[in-house]
PDB file of C-alpha atoms and ligand atoms in Angstrom:
ATOM      1  CA  MET A1267      -4.926  10.082 -15.181  1.00 40.00           C
ATOM      2  CA  THR A1268      -6.294   7.389 -17.502  1.00 42.00           C
ATOM      3  CA  PHE A1269      -5.590   3.706 -16.998  1.00 48.00           C
ATOM      4  CA  LYS A1270      -5.877   1.509 -20.075  1.00 45.00           C
ATOM      5  CA  THR A1271      -7.719  -1.395 -18.574  1.00 38.00           C
ATOM      6  CA  THR A1272      -6.713  -4.244 -20.842  1.00 30.00           C
ATOM      7  CA  LEU A1273      -3.015  -3.464 -20.700  1.00 33.00           C
ATOM      8  CA  LEU A1274      -3.152  -2.810 -16.983  1.00 43.00           C
ATOM      9  CA  ALA A1275      -4.962  -6.104 -16.494  1.00 39.00           C
ATOM     10  CA  SER A1276      -2.176  -8.018 -18.165  1.00 33.00           C
ATOM     11  CA  THR A1277       0.639  -6.190 -16.404  1.00 40.00           C
ATOM     12  CA  LEU A1278      -0.710  -5.729 -12.903  1.00 45.00           C
ATOM     13  CA  ALA A1279      -2.584  -9.007 -12.504  1.00 40.00           C
ATOM     14  CA  ILE A1280      -6.103  -7.606 -12.507  1.00 39.00           C
ATOM     15  CA  ALA A1281      -9.240  -9.720 -12.496  1.00 39.00           C
ATOM     16  CA  PRO A1282     -11.323  -9.776 -15.707  1.00 39.00           C
ATOM     17  CA  ILE A1283     -14.100  -7.253 -16.167  1.00 42.00           C
ATOM     18  CA  ALA A1284     -17.312  -8.425 -14.517  1.00 41.00           C
ATOM     19  CA  ALA A1285     -20.787  -8.135 -15.941  1.00 41.00           C
ATOM     20  CA  MET A1286     -22.344  -4.661 -15.758  1.00 47.00           C
ATOM     21  CA  ALA A1287     -24.148  -4.029 -12.504  1.00 52.00           C
ATOM     22  CA  ALA A1288     -26.598  -1.321 -13.489  1.00 60.00           C
ATOM     23  CA  ASP A1289     -28.262   0.612 -10.698  1.00 90.00           C
ATOM     24  CA  LEU A1290     -25.801  -0.308  -7.957  1.00 97.00           C
ATOM     25  CA  THR A1291     -24.775   2.541  -5.689  1.00 98.00           C
ATOM     26  CA  ILE A1292     -21.579   1.977  -3.730  1.00 98.00           C
ATOM     27  CA  GLY A1293     -19.936   4.264  -1.177  1.00 98.00           C
ATOM     28  CA  PHE A1294     -16.132   4.414  -1.100  1.00 98.00           C
ATOM     29  CA  SER A1295     -14.379   5.809   1.964  1.00 98.00           C
ATOM     30  CA  GLN A1296     -10.812   6.453   0.846  1.00 98.00           C
ATOM     31  CA  ILE A1297      -8.019   7.315   3.309  1.00 98.00           C
ATOM     32  CA  GLY A1298      -6.720  10.354   1.441  1.00 98.00           C
ATOM     33  CA  SER A1299      -3.912  10.958  -1.030  1.00 97.00           C
ATOM     34  CA  GLU A1300      -0.789  10.376   1.030  1.00 98.00           C
ATOM     35  CA  SER A1301       1.122   8.507  -1.684  1.00 98.00           C
ATOM     36  CA  GLY A1302       1.383   7.931  -5.419  1.00 97.00           C
ATOM     37  CA  TRP A1303       0.056   4.442  -4.818  1.00 98.00           C
ATOM     38  CA  ARG A1304      -3.036   5.810  -3.026  1.00 98.00           C
ATOM     39  CA  ALA A1305      -3.770   8.231  -5.894  1.00 97.00           C
ATOM     40  CA  ALA A1306      -3.545   5.332  -8.364  1.00 97.00           C
ATOM     41  CA  GLU A1307      -5.896   3.199  -6.250  1.00 98.00           C
ATOM     42  CA  THR A1308      -8.456   6.028  -6.221  1.00 98.00           C
ATOM     43  CA  THR A1309      -8.228   6.399 -10.001  1.00 97.00           C
ATOM     44  CA  VAL A1310      -8.577   2.675 -10.658  1.00 97.00           C
ATOM     45  CA  THR A1311     -11.533   2.381  -8.269  1.00 98.00           C
ATOM     46  CA  LYS A1312     -13.407   5.199 -10.018  1.00 98.00           C
ATOM     47  CA  GLN A1313     -12.671   3.672 -13.422  1.00 97.00           C
ATOM     48  CA  GLU A1314     -13.698   0.164 -12.332  1.00 97.00           C
ATOM     49  CA  ALA A1315     -16.998   1.549 -11.021  1.00 98.00           C
ATOM     50  CA  GLU A1316     -17.632   3.589 -14.151  1.00 97.00           C
ATOM     51  CA  LYS A1317     -17.056   0.738 -16.558  1.00 96.00           C
ATOM     52  CA  ARG A1318     -19.486  -1.445 -14.582  1.00 97.00           C
ATOM     53  CA  GLY A1319     -22.158   1.281 -14.528  1.00 97.00           C
ATOM     54  CA  ILE A1320     -21.901   1.619 -10.734  1.00 98.00           C
ATOM     55  CA  ASP A1321     -22.744   4.946  -9.106  1.00 98.00           C
ATOM     56  CA  LEU A1322     -19.693   5.418  -6.839  1.00 98.00           C
ATOM     57  CA  LYS A1323     -20.032   7.864  -3.973  1.00 98.00           C
ATOM     58  CA  PHE A1324     -16.477   8.898  -3.122  1.00 98.00           C
ATOM     59  CA  ALA A1325     -15.390  10.362   0.233  1.00 98.00           C
ATOM     60  CA  ASP A1326     -11.797  11.447   0.918  1.00 98.00           C
ATOM     61  CA  ALA A1327     -11.092  11.168   4.664  1.00 98.00           C
ATOM     62  CA  GLN A1328      -7.903  13.248   4.598  1.00 98.00           C
ATOM     63  CA  GLN A1329      -6.119  10.663   6.750  1.00 97.00           C
ATOM     64  CA  LYS A1330      -8.650  10.862   9.603  1.00 98.00           C
ATOM     65  CA  GLN A1331     -10.522   7.845  10.940  1.00 98.00           C
ATOM     66  CA  GLU A1332     -13.283  10.100  12.291  1.00 98.00           C
ATOM     67  CA  ASN A1333     -13.947  11.314   8.725  1.00 98.00           C
ATOM     68  CA  GLN A1334     -14.123   7.712   7.529  1.00 98.00           C
ATOM     69  CA  ILE A1335     -16.633   6.831  10.244  1.00 98.00           C
ATOM     70  CA  LYS A1336     -18.747   9.877   9.324  1.00 98.00           C
ATOM     71  CA  ALA A1337     -18.621   8.923   5.634  1.00 98.00           C
ATOM     72  CA  ILE A1338     -19.668   5.335   6.366  1.00 98.00           C
ATOM     73  CA  ARG A1339     -22.589   6.577   8.498  1.00 98.00           C
ATOM     74  CA  SER A1340     -23.621   8.909   5.702  1.00 98.00           C
ATOM     75  CA  PHE A1341     -23.485   6.021   3.170  1.00 98.00           C
ATOM     76  CA  ILE A1342     -25.680   3.958   5.505  1.00 98.00           C
ATOM     77  CA  ALA A1343     -28.160   6.839   5.825  1.00 98.00           C
ATOM     78  CA  GLN A1344     -28.271   7.145   2.036  1.00 98.00           C
ATOM     79  CA  GLY A1345     -29.079   3.430   1.747  1.00 98.00           C
ATOM     80  CA  VAL A1346     -26.194   2.488  -0.571  1.00 98.00           C
ATOM     81  CA  ASP A1347     -25.998  -1.113  -1.814  1.00 98.00           C
ATOM     82  CA  ALA A1348     -22.483  -1.663  -0.456  1.00 98.00           C
ATOM     83  CA  ILE A1349     -19.501   0.135   1.046  1.00 98.00           C
ATOM     84  CA  LEU A1350     -15.797   0.001   0.173  1.00 98.00           C
ATOM     85  CA  VAL A1351     -13.423   1.222   2.858  1.00 98.00           C
ATOM     86  CA  ALA A1352      -9.644   1.556   2.930  1.00 98.00           C
ATOM     87  CA  PRO A1353      -9.216   1.764   6.722  1.00 98.00           C
ATOM     88  CA  VAL A1354      -6.552   4.253   7.795  1.00 98.00           C
ATOM     89  CA  VAL A1355      -5.826   2.421  11.076  1.00 98.00           C
ATOM     90  CA  ALA A1356      -6.555  -1.115  12.227  1.00 98.00           C
ATOM     91  CA  THR A1357      -8.603  -0.509  15.394  1.00 98.00           C
ATOM     92  CA  GLY A1358     -11.833   1.318  16.274  1.00 98.00           C
ATOM     93  CA  TRP A1359     -14.166   0.020  13.559  1.00 98.00           C
ATOM     94  CA  ASP A1360     -16.485  -2.352  15.447  1.00 98.00           C
ATOM     95  CA  GLU A1361     -19.322   0.075  16.127  1.00 98.00           C
ATOM     96  CA  VAL A1362     -19.658   1.504  12.631  1.00 98.00           C
ATOM     97  CA  LEU A1363     -19.257  -1.933  11.024  1.00 98.00           C
ATOM     98  CA  GLU A1364     -22.054  -3.203  13.301  1.00 98.00           C
ATOM     99  CA  GLU A1365     -24.234  -0.331  12.071  1.00 98.00           C
ATOM    100  CA  ALA A1366     -23.591  -1.301   8.436  1.00 98.00           C
ATOM    101  CA  LYS A1367     -24.327  -4.940   9.247  1.00 98.00           C
ATOM    102  CA  ASP A1368     -27.581  -4.011  11.004  1.00 98.00           C
ATOM    103  CA  ALA A1369     -28.564  -2.039   7.896  1.00 98.00           C
ATOM    104  CA  ASP A1370     -27.766  -5.114   5.728  1.00 98.00           C
ATOM    105  CA  ILE A1371     -25.083  -3.253   3.799  1.00 98.00           C
ATOM    106  CA  PRO A1372     -22.042  -5.375   2.936  1.00 98.00           C
ATOM    107  CA  VAL A1373     -18.653  -3.774   3.576  1.00 98.00           C
ATOM    108  CA  VAL A1374     -15.485  -4.677   1.671  1.00 98.00           C
ATOM    109  CA  LEU A1375     -12.076  -3.658   3.032  1.00 98.00           C
ATOM    110  CA  LEU A1376      -9.535  -2.418   0.515  1.00 98.00           C
ATOM    111  CA  ASP A1377      -5.744  -2.756   0.897  1.00 98.00           C
ATOM    112  CA  ARG A1378      -5.633  -2.655   4.726  1.00 98.00           C
ATOM    113  CA  THR A1379      -7.037  -4.944   7.377  1.00 97.00           C
ATOM    114  CA  VAL A1380      -8.880  -4.171  10.637  1.00 98.00           C
ATOM    115  CA  ASP A1381      -8.858  -5.715  14.114  1.00 98.00           C
ATOM    116  CA  ALA A1382     -12.561  -6.567  14.145  1.00 98.00           C
ATOM    117  CA  ASP A1383     -14.682  -9.680  14.020  1.00 98.00           C
ATOM    118  CA  LYS A1384     -14.639 -11.087  10.479  1.00 98.00           C
ATOM    119  CA  SER A1385     -18.431 -11.373  10.464  1.00 98.00           C
ATOM    120  CA  LEU A1386     -18.563  -7.549  10.344  1.00 98.00           C
ATOM    121  CA  TYR A1387     -17.321  -7.335   6.758  1.00 98.00           C
ATOM    122  CA  LEU A1388     -17.902  -9.336   3.604  1.00 98.00           C
ATOM    123  CA  THR A1389     -14.296  -9.691   2.498  1.00 98.00           C
ATOM    124  CA  ALA A1390     -10.918  -7.937   2.533  1.00 98.00           C
ATOM    125  CA  VAL A1391      -8.937  -7.393  -0.673  1.00 98.00           C
ATOM    126  CA  THR A1392      -5.330  -6.954   0.434  1.00 98.00           C
ATOM    127  CA  SER A1393      -1.835  -8.190  -0.192  1.00 98.00           C
ATOM    128  CA  ASP A1394      -0.077 -10.328   2.405  1.00 98.00           C
ATOM    129  CA  LEU A1395       1.399  -7.354   4.256  1.00 98.00           C
ATOM    130  CA  VAL A1396       3.644  -9.448   6.518  1.00 98.00           C
ATOM    131  CA  HIS A1397       4.972 -11.330   3.489  1.00 98.00           C
ATOM    132  CA  GLU A1398       5.891  -8.023   1.778  1.00 98.00           C
ATOM    133  CA  GLY A1399       8.036  -7.037   4.770  1.00 98.00           C
ATOM    134  CA  ARG A1400       9.583 -10.508   4.905  1.00 98.00           C
ATOM    135  CA  VAL A1401      10.522 -10.336   1.206  1.00 98.00           C
ATOM    136  CA  ALA A1402      12.195  -6.957   1.832  1.00 98.00           C
ATOM    137  CA  GLY A1403      14.132  -8.394   4.794  1.00 98.00           C
ATOM    138  CA  GLU A1404      15.183 -11.520   2.915  1.00 98.00           C
ATOM    139  CA  TRP A1405      16.316  -9.400  -0.022  1.00 98.00           C
ATOM    140  CA  LEU A1406      18.585  -7.393   2.307  1.00 98.00           C
ATOM    141  CA  VAL A1407      19.947 -10.588   3.884  1.00 98.00           C
ATOM    142  CA  SER A1408      20.931 -11.906   0.458  1.00 98.00           C
ATOM    143  CA  GLU A1409      22.379  -8.542  -0.541  1.00 97.00           C
ATOM    144  CA  MET A1410      24.552  -8.114   2.591  1.00 98.00           C
ATOM    145  CA  GLY A1411      25.765 -11.675   3.128  1.00 97.00           C
ATOM    146  CA  ASP A1412      28.022 -11.645   6.219  1.00 97.00           C
ATOM    147  CA  GLN A1413      28.678  -7.891   6.190  1.00 98.00           C
ATOM    148  CA  ASP A1414      27.580  -5.849   9.197  1.00 98.00           C
ATOM    149  CA  CYS A1415      24.718  -3.549   8.334  1.00 98.00           C
ATOM    150  CA  ARG A1416      23.025  -0.836  10.413  1.00 98.00           C
ATOM    151  CA  ILE A1417      19.516  -0.394   9.084  1.00 98.00           C
ATOM    152  CA  VAL A1418      17.134   2.540   9.453  1.00 98.00           C
ATOM    153  CA  GLU A1419      13.409   1.972   9.000  1.00 99.00           C
ATOM    154  CA  LEU A1420      10.733   4.418   7.848  1.00 99.00           C
ATOM    155  CA  GLN A1421       7.415   3.119   9.115  1.00 99.00           C
ATOM    156  CA  GLY A1422       4.017   3.810   7.591  1.00 98.00           C
ATOM    157  CA  THR A1423       1.138   5.504   9.403  1.00 98.00           C
ATOM    158  CA  THR A1424       1.164   4.559  13.086  1.00 98.00           C
ATOM    159  CA  GLY A1425      -1.533   2.020  13.899  1.00 98.00           C
ATOM    160  CA  SER A1426      -2.188   1.125  10.243  1.00 98.00           C
ATOM    161  CA  SER A1427      -2.091  -2.553   9.293  1.00 98.00           C
ATOM    162  CA  PRO A1428       0.663  -2.113   6.668  1.00 98.00           C
ATOM    163  CA  ALA A1429       2.901  -0.314   9.196  1.00 98.00           C
ATOM    164  CA  ILE A1430       2.356  -3.057  11.787  1.00 98.00           C
ATOM    165  CA  ASP A1431       2.641  -6.002   9.408  1.00 98.00           C
ATOM    166  CA  ARG A1432       5.442  -4.737   7.187  1.00 98.00           C
ATOM    167  CA  LYS A1433       7.542  -4.084  10.302  1.00 98.00           C
ATOM    168  CA  LYS A1434       6.822  -7.563  11.638  1.00 98.00           C
ATOM    169  CA  GLY A1435       7.572  -9.214   8.285  1.00 98.00           C
ATOM    170  CA  PHE A1436      10.885  -7.398   7.853  1.00 98.00           C
ATOM    171  CA  GLU A1437      11.998  -8.371  11.358  1.00 98.00           C
ATOM    172  CA  GLU A1438      11.126 -11.982  10.508  1.00 98.00           C
ATOM    173  CA  GLY A1439      13.072 -11.688   7.239  1.00 98.00           C
ATOM    174  CA  ILE A1440      16.298 -10.592   8.957  1.00 98.00           C
ATOM    175  CA  ALA A1441      15.836 -12.776  12.066  1.00 98.00           C
ATOM    176  CA  GLY A1442      18.876 -14.935  12.856  1.00 98.00           C
ATOM    177  CA  HIS A1443      21.236 -12.615  10.947  1.00 98.00           C
ATOM    178  CA  ASP A1444      22.910 -10.769  13.802  1.00 97.00           C
ATOM    179  CA  ASN A1445      25.068  -8.777  11.397  1.00 98.00           C
ATOM    180  CA  LEU A1446      21.878  -6.914  10.374  1.00 98.00           C
ATOM    181  CA  GLN A1447      20.517  -4.518  12.978  1.00 98.00           C
ATOM    182  CA  ILE A1448      17.689  -1.999  12.888  1.00 98.00           C
ATOM    183  CA  VAL A1449      19.217   1.002  14.657  1.00 98.00           C
ATOM    184  CA  ARG A1450      16.450   3.598  14.096  1.00 98.00           C
ATOM    185  CA  SER A1451      12.781   3.161  13.294  1.00 98.00           C
ATOM    186  CA  GLN A1452      10.232   5.956  13.064  1.00 98.00           C
ATOM    187  CA  THR A1453       7.053   6.785  11.206  1.00 98.00           C
ATOM    188  CA  GLY A1454       7.158   8.855   8.019  1.00 98.00           C
ATOM    189  CA  ASP A1455       3.372   8.555   7.678  1.00 98.00           C
ATOM    190  CA  PHE A1456       3.674   7.065   4.152  1.00 98.00           C
ATOM    191  CA  THR A1457       4.443  10.515   2.679  1.00 98.00           C
ATOM    192  CA  ARG A1458       7.364  11.742   0.610  1.00 98.00           C
ATOM    193  CA  ALA A1459       7.711  14.900   2.710  1.00 98.00           C
ATOM    194  CA  GLN A1460       7.879  13.029   6.034  1.00 98.00           C
ATOM    195  CA  GLY A1461      10.167  10.386   4.537  1.00 98.00           C
ATOM    196  CA  LYS A1462      12.657  13.158   3.765  1.00 98.00           C
ATOM    197  CA  VAL A1463      12.335  14.868   7.154  1.00 98.00           C
ATOM    198  CA  VAL A1464      12.735  11.644   9.143  1.00 98.00           C
ATOM    199  CA  MET A1465      15.644  10.433   6.987  1.00 98.00           C
ATOM    200  CA  GLU A1466      17.375  13.765   7.631  1.00 98.00           C
ATOM    201  CA  SER A1467      17.011  13.151  11.360  1.00 98.00           C
ATOM    202  CA  PHE A1468      18.368   9.577  10.999  1.00 98.00           C
ATOM    203  CA  LEU A1469      21.392  10.867   9.063  1.00 98.00           C
ATOM    204  CA  LYS A1470      22.053  13.504  11.680  1.00 98.00           C
ATOM    205  CA  ALA A1471      21.660  11.156  14.625  1.00 98.00           C
ATOM    206  CA  GLU A1472      23.658   8.236  13.224  1.00 97.00           C
ATOM    207  CA  GLY A1473      26.065   9.920  10.821  1.00 96.00           C
ATOM    208  CA  GLY A1474      25.382   8.993   7.186  1.00 95.00           C
ATOM    209  CA  GLU A1475      28.460   6.764   6.871  1.00 96.00           C
ATOM    210  CA  ASN A1476      27.153   4.598   9.733  1.00 97.00           C
ATOM    211  CA  ILE A1477      23.892   3.755   7.957  1.00 98.00           C
ATOM    212  CA  CYS A1478      24.147   0.861   5.562  1.00 98.00           C
ATOM    213  CA  ALA A1479      20.521   0.373   4.501  1.00 98.00           C
ATOM    214  CA  LEU A1480      17.076   1.963   4.527  1.00 98.00           C
ATOM    215  CA  TYR A1481      13.883  -0.074   4.680  1.00 99.00           C
ATOM    216  CA  ALA A1482      10.844   2.110   3.919  1.00 99.00           C
ATOM    217  CA  HIS A1483       7.283   0.821   4.267  1.00 98.00           C
ATOM    218  CA  ASN A1484       6.417   2.547   0.979  1.00 98.00           C
ATOM    219  CA  ASP A1485       8.150   3.980  -2.059  1.00 98.00           C
ATOM    220  CA  ASP A1486       7.048   7.557  -1.478  1.00 98.00           C
ATOM    221  CA  MET A1487       8.949   7.710   1.817  1.00 98.00           C
ATOM    222  CA  ALA A1488      11.963   6.093   0.095  1.00 99.00           C
ATOM    223  CA  VAL A1489      11.873   8.743  -2.648  1.00 98.00           C
ATOM    224  CA  GLY A1490      11.780  11.508  -0.007  1.00 98.00           C
ATOM    225  CA  ALA A1491      14.670   9.812   1.801  1.00 98.00           C
ATOM    226  CA  ILE A1492      16.703   9.600  -1.423  1.00 98.00           C
ATOM    227  CA  GLN A1493      16.580  13.389  -1.590  1.00 98.00           C
ATOM    228  CA  ALA A1494      17.795  13.662   2.025  1.00 98.00           C
ATOM    229  CA  ILE A1495      20.638  11.204   1.364  1.00 98.00           C
ATOM    230  CA  LYS A1496      21.792  13.170  -1.686  1.00 98.00           C
ATOM    231  CA  GLU A1497      21.654  16.445   0.220  1.00 98.00           C
ATOM    232  CA  ALA A1498      23.867  14.822   2.869  1.00 98.00           C
ATOM    233  CA  GLY A1499      26.475  14.227   0.140  1.00 98.00           C
ATOM    234  CA  LEU A1500      25.940  10.445  -0.017  1.00 98.00           C
ATOM    235  CA  LYS A1501      24.943   8.169  -2.887  1.00 98.00           C
ATOM    236  CA  PRO A1502      21.526   6.532  -2.378  1.00 98.00           C
ATOM    237  CA  GLY A1503      21.518   2.956  -3.657  1.00 98.00           C
ATOM    238  CA  GLU A1504      25.304   2.687  -3.163  1.00 98.00           C
ATOM    239  CA  ASP A1505      26.347   4.208   0.164  1.00 98.00           C
ATOM    240  CA  ILE A1506      22.926   3.367   1.567  1.00 98.00           C
ATOM    241  CA  LYS A1507      20.975   0.432   0.088  1.00 98.00           C
ATOM    242  CA  ILE A1508      17.253   1.108  -0.221  1.00 98.00           C
ATOM    243  CA  VAL A1509      14.369  -1.358  -0.273  1.00 99.00           C
ATOM    244  CA  ALA A1510      10.712  -0.308  -0.134  1.00 99.00           C
ATOM    245  CA  ILE A1511       7.192  -1.389  -1.103  1.00 98.00           C
ATOM    246  CA  ASP A1512       4.601  -0.436  -3.789  1.00 98.00           C
ATOM    247  CA  ALA A1513       6.578  -0.430  -7.075  1.00 98.00           C
ATOM    248  CA  VAL A1514       5.243   2.962  -8.147  1.00 98.00           C
ATOM    249  CA  PRO A1515       6.821   4.405 -11.320  1.00 98.00           C
ATOM    250  CA  ASP A1516       9.183   6.701  -9.385  1.00 98.00           C
ATOM    251  CA  ALA A1517      10.650   3.687  -7.588  1.00 98.00           C
ATOM    252  CA  HIS A1518      11.342   1.934 -10.913  1.00 98.00           C
ATOM    253  CA  LYS A1519      12.952   5.167 -12.158  1.00 98.00           C
ATOM    254  CA  ALA A1520      15.112   5.398  -9.015  1.00 98.00           C
ATOM    255  CA  ILE A1521      16.191   1.743  -9.430  1.00 98.00           C
ATOM    256  CA  ALA A1522      16.956   2.343 -13.128  1.00 98.00           C
ATOM    257  CA  GLU A1523      19.122   5.312 -12.092  1.00 98.00           C
ATOM    258  CA  GLY A1524      20.913   3.260  -9.404  1.00 98.00           C
ATOM    259  CA  GLU A1525      19.491   5.349  -6.536  1.00 98.00           C
ATOM    260  CA  MET A1526      17.291   2.602  -5.089  1.00 98.00           C
ATOM    261  CA  ASN A1527      17.766  -1.158  -5.034  1.00 98.00           C
ATOM    262  CA  ALA A1528      14.484  -3.014  -4.665  1.00 98.00           C
ATOM    263  CA  THR A1529      10.725  -2.597  -4.353  1.00 98.00           C
ATOM    264  CA  ILE A1530       7.839  -4.994  -3.846  1.00 98.00           C
ATOM    265  CA  GLU A1531       4.787  -4.412  -6.021  1.00 98.00           C
ATOM    266  CA  LEU A1532       1.366  -3.707  -4.574  1.00 98.00           C
ATOM    267  CA  THR A1533      -1.300  -3.562  -7.261  1.00 97.00           C
ATOM    268  CA  PRO A1534      -3.442  -0.399  -7.124  1.00 97.00           C
ATOM    269  CA  ASN A1535      -6.342  -2.444  -8.478  1.00 97.00           C
ATOM    270  CA  MET A1536      -8.024  -3.614  -5.302  1.00 98.00           C
ATOM    271  CA  ALA A1537     -11.387  -2.480  -6.689  1.00 98.00           C
ATOM    272  CA  GLY A1538     -11.557  -5.033  -9.534  1.00 98.00           C
ATOM    273  CA  PRO A1539     -11.625  -8.102  -7.250  1.00 98.00           C
ATOM    274  CA  ALA A1540     -13.699  -6.206  -4.657  1.00 98.00           C
ATOM    275  CA  LEU A1541     -16.420  -5.253  -7.122  1.00 98.00           C
ATOM    276  CA  ASP A1542     -16.409  -8.749  -8.670  1.00 98.00           C
ATOM    277  CA  ALA A1543     -17.072 -10.158  -5.193  1.00 98.00           C
ATOM    278  CA  LEU A1544     -19.729  -7.566  -4.385  1.00 98.00           C
ATOM    279  CA  GLU A1545     -21.563  -7.990  -7.675  1.00 97.00           C
ATOM    280  CA  ALA A1546     -21.708 -11.766  -7.231  1.00 98.00           C
ATOM    281  CA  TYR A1547     -22.846 -11.384  -3.629  1.00 98.00           C
ATOM    282  CA  LEU A1548     -25.549  -8.811  -4.406  1.00 97.00           C
ATOM    283  CA  ALA A1549     -26.769 -10.744  -7.465  1.00 96.00           C
ATOM    284  CA  SER A1550     -26.902 -14.252  -6.010  1.00 97.00           C
ATOM    285  CA  GLY A1551     -25.765 -14.206  -2.394  1.00 97.00           C
ATOM    286  CA  THR A1552     -22.448 -15.863  -3.288  1.00 97.00           C
ATOM    287  CA  GLU A1553     -20.164 -15.444  -0.267  1.00 97.00           C
ATOM    288  CA  PRO A1554     -16.570 -14.657  -1.248  1.00 98.00           C
ATOM    289  CA  GLU A1555     -13.534 -15.882   0.693  1.00 98.00           C
ATOM    290  CA  LYS A1556     -12.877 -13.627   3.720  1.00 98.00           C
ATOM    291  CA  TRP A1557      -9.503 -12.683   2.235  1.00 98.00           C
ATOM    292  CA  ILE A1558      -8.929 -12.013  -1.454  1.00 98.00           C
ATOM    293  CA  GLN A1559      -5.158 -11.855  -1.673  1.00 98.00           C
ATOM    294  CA  THR A1560      -3.355  -9.759  -4.280  1.00 98.00           C
ATOM    295  CA  GLU A1561       0.139 -10.560  -5.566  1.00 96.00           C
ATOM    296  CA  SER A1562       3.443  -9.214  -4.199  1.00 97.00           C
ATOM    297  CA  LYS A1563       6.310  -9.221  -6.699  1.00 97.00           C
ATOM    298  CA  LEU A1564       9.894  -8.206  -5.985  1.00 98.00           C
ATOM    299  CA  PHE A1565      11.650  -5.893  -8.470  1.00 98.00           C
ATOM    300  CA  THR A1566      15.410  -5.313  -8.288  1.00 98.00           C
ATOM    301  CA  SER A1567      18.104  -3.830 -10.512  1.00 98.00           C
ATOM    302  CA  GLU A1568      18.012  -7.112 -12.453  1.00 98.00           C
ATOM    303  CA  ASP A1569      14.679  -6.058 -13.953  1.00 98.00           C
ATOM    304  CA  ASP A1570      14.339  -3.608 -16.841  1.00 98.00           C
ATOM    305  CA  ASN A1571      13.119  -0.808 -14.596  1.00 98.00           C
ATOM    306  CA  GLN A1572      13.265   1.887 -17.278  1.00 98.00           C
ATOM    307  CA  ALA A1573      10.888  -0.181 -19.449  1.00 98.00           C
ATOM    308  CA  ILE A1574       8.598  -0.873 -16.480  1.00 98.00           C
ATOM    309  CA  TYR A1575       8.620   2.829 -15.582  1.00 98.00           C
ATOM    310  CA  ASP A1576       7.703   3.762 -19.190  1.00 97.00           C
ATOM    311  CA  MET A1577       4.967   1.119 -19.287  1.00 96.00           C
ATOM    312  CA  LYS A1578       3.428   2.214 -15.973  1.00 96.00           C
ATOM    313  CA  LYS A1579       3.595   5.882 -16.978  1.00 95.00           C
ATOM    314  CA  ASP A1580       1.922   5.021 -20.306  1.00 92.00           C
ATOM    315  CA  LEU A1581      -0.855   3.380 -18.341  1.00 89.00           C
ATOM    316  CA  GLY A1582      -1.386   6.663 -16.506  1.00 84.00           C
ATOM    317  CA  TYR A1583       0.014   5.467 -13.154  1.00 89.00           C
TER     318      TYR A1583
HETATM  319  O1  LIG B1219      -2.249   0.408   2.428  1.00 61.10           O
HETATM  320  C1  LIG B1219      -1.341   0.438   1.376  1.00 61.10           C
HETATM  321  C2  LIG B1219      -0.301   1.501   1.617  1.00 61.10           C
HETATM  322  O2  LIG B1219      -0.914   2.746   1.808  1.00 61.10           O
HETATM  323  C3  LIG B1219       0.651   1.726   0.466  1.00 61.10           C
HETATM  324  O3  LIG B1219       1.739   0.860   0.471  1.00 61.10           O
HETATM  325  C4  LIG B1219       1.082   3.120   0.763  1.00 61.10           C
HETATM  326  O4  LIG B1219       1.775   3.734  -0.298  1.00 61.10           O
HETATM  327  C5  LIG B1219      -0.222   3.719   1.056  1.00 61.10           C
HETATM  328  O5  LIG B1219      -0.191   4.932   1.612  1.00 61.10           O
END
């Protein structure tokens, strides 16, 4: 997978390339490869490090917090200059973050937040996860008007900040609209396979004709659910409206084909702003803001999703 940096920068709102930081060694504890978005984030992070001359030590935690903690301890033992971590869940980080702090190694959080004292990390590069859920909820409100709508929700990984915040945001988005009701809500662990399995169980429990909309915390689960809806003899995007988050190419394709209705973009380039902040901090002690917020853009059938799909595929997404 090769991302063409300049094009990607203009289309996915990426920060400009920073000065080369020769001789920096940075550890990156990645969650795993649960989604298309995650795979893209891994690719972009490796490319951002390479173009800056950074030696990136990559550790795939295979969805397990214990593996992330081990990786962070190993980075500390190796004396890296800094650590990037995409934390699989929100809690349980205090001890290992203290250890990094005691070793004077700055930690930057990528794409998810943690429930820990802010002094334990340098900055967090994330979207506004609550806002993403709210945008999804508000989109459904405008789509349904006064019609009654029974909604099913596919949550992300239990205990992860996007699962918690995207749920909260969506509930805020539909609040006060009593015609919209979440009737089932269960985790699909951010994967396509689980999205399909859980959607099958929703369809069985509720009866497909009684479900009016699906809100999925990421596109991969929505794509899995689309398959389940089709196998149940229903038309995704028509019989069941679908809104999700990430804006991966397959979501644009599904919208272009009328099988999905909306998605909210999460840039896979968290590493650009993170490495800019780290390089400035390591070079001159410049403290970044505690939260570097990335953009969240809504895409619907009013956008040229086929063109966006082609463009993102061309970029190697
Ligand atoms: O933390 C970001 C989320 O993690 C993405 O929305 C999802 O696809 C991924 O697994």
